[in-house]
């Protein structure tokens, strides 16, 4: 038996940092939304023990340095099932180190496939708990959709997804280190915080305008100057008709929210001429 699963990217519609914790992590409050940009994850058992990851990007780790292999090992260790040797294949479409949870989503897809193959009675909540051992965004990726995420990111409450709209997603050529950006945050010095209850209410009401008004990511406040392209992409998106634009996660990817298809397509055309990774997406 083998299994294939899509691993969907996420965007942060809002991201707030509440405090630094004793364990070195930060307490966050975020609104996360899955989108239809996805990697394809396939798993096949093999006679040799251990996990090996094969991707179309040769620089990604093949061993437990890859979150997909780590997720598979944790699945067997925590569930108590006898470990099975696995080949994990990943067709990468989500940009890497982009703030879109590409790796976390691959890990979550591995967990979903393994549950289907070896533990069909395991509740999704249990799978998300295993995911939390692998990475802060993995529990969200196990469930997908739209969620309020708190704590390290693992305390989840479902929300209605964005109403129908278009998301123009654009990543500059470089990456931003998540731990490095967290280390720049002094919570008391953050100038503003997103209105997350207001955004949750707007999602409940299907009010796209209300969501757009509240898109905000506090990481933008602490971005070093060298990442100025992030702000240039935001300005371009707004100039091209986006209702709002924001960075997702710890960046550097930026997205713009469009009600209508044709200005979104035009924005993709304009940005594609300047940036390496531009996508037209929809919320799931
Ligand atoms: O949990 P994950 O491995 O995805 O986190 C990567 C890094 O991001 C952590 O090592 C930590 O530096 C930072 N982080 C944090 N607070 C969170 C999530 C991540 O400080 N809630």
Coordinates of N, CA, C and O in Angstrom, one line a residue, residues 10 13 16 28 39 67 88 109 121 128 199 209-210 219 235 260:
X10 N 0.0 27.9 3.4 CA -0.8 28.8 4.2 C -0.3 30.2 4.0 O 0.8 30.5 3.7
X13 N -3.2 35.8 7.5 CA -4.0 37.0 7.3 C -3.7 38.0 8.4 O -3.9 39.2 8.2
X16 N 0.3 38.2 15.2 CA 0.6 39.1 16.3 C 1.5 38.2 17.3 O 1.4 37.0 17.3
X28 N 1.9 33.5 20.2 CA 1.4 34.2 19.0 C -0.1 34.2 19.0 O -0.8 33.5 19.7
X39 N 2.3 21.3 -2.6 CA 3.2 20.2 -2.9 C 2.5 18.9 -3.0 O 1.4 18.8 -2.5
X67 N 11.6 18.0 7.5 CA 10.5 17.9 8.4 C 9.5 16.7 8.1 O 8.9 16.1 8.9
X88 N 9.8 8.7 0.9 CA 8.9 9.9 0.9 C 9.2 10.7 -0.3 O 10.4 11.2 -0.4
X109 N 1.2 16.5 5.7 CA 0.7 15.5 4.7 C 1.2 14.1 4.9 O 0.4 13.1 4.8
X121 N -8.1 4.8 12.7 CA -9.0 5.2 13.7 C -8.4 6.3 14.6 O -9.0 6.8 15.5
X128 N -2.7 16.0 15.1 CA -2.2 17.4 15.3 C -1.2 17.5 16.4 O -0.3 18.2 16.4
X199 N -11.0 40.7 12.9 CA -10.8 39.9 11.6 C -11.6 38.6 11.7 O -12.3 38.2 10.8
X209 N -14.1 42.9 2.7 CA -13.6 44.2 3.0 C -13.1 44.3 4.5 O -12.0 44.9 4.7
X210 N -13.9 43.8 5.4 CA -13.5 43.8 6.8 C -12.2 43.0 7.1 O -11.4 43.4 7.9
X219 N 5.6 41.3 12.2 CA 7.0 41.1 11.8 C 7.5 42.2 10.8 O 8.7 42.5 10.7
X235 N 3.7 47.7 -2.1 CA 3.3 49.0 -2.7 C 2.8 48.6 -4.2 O 1.8 49.2 -4.6
X260 N -11.6 40.8 -7.5 CA -11.9 40.4 -8.9 C -10.7 39.7 -9.6 O -9.5 40.0 -9.3

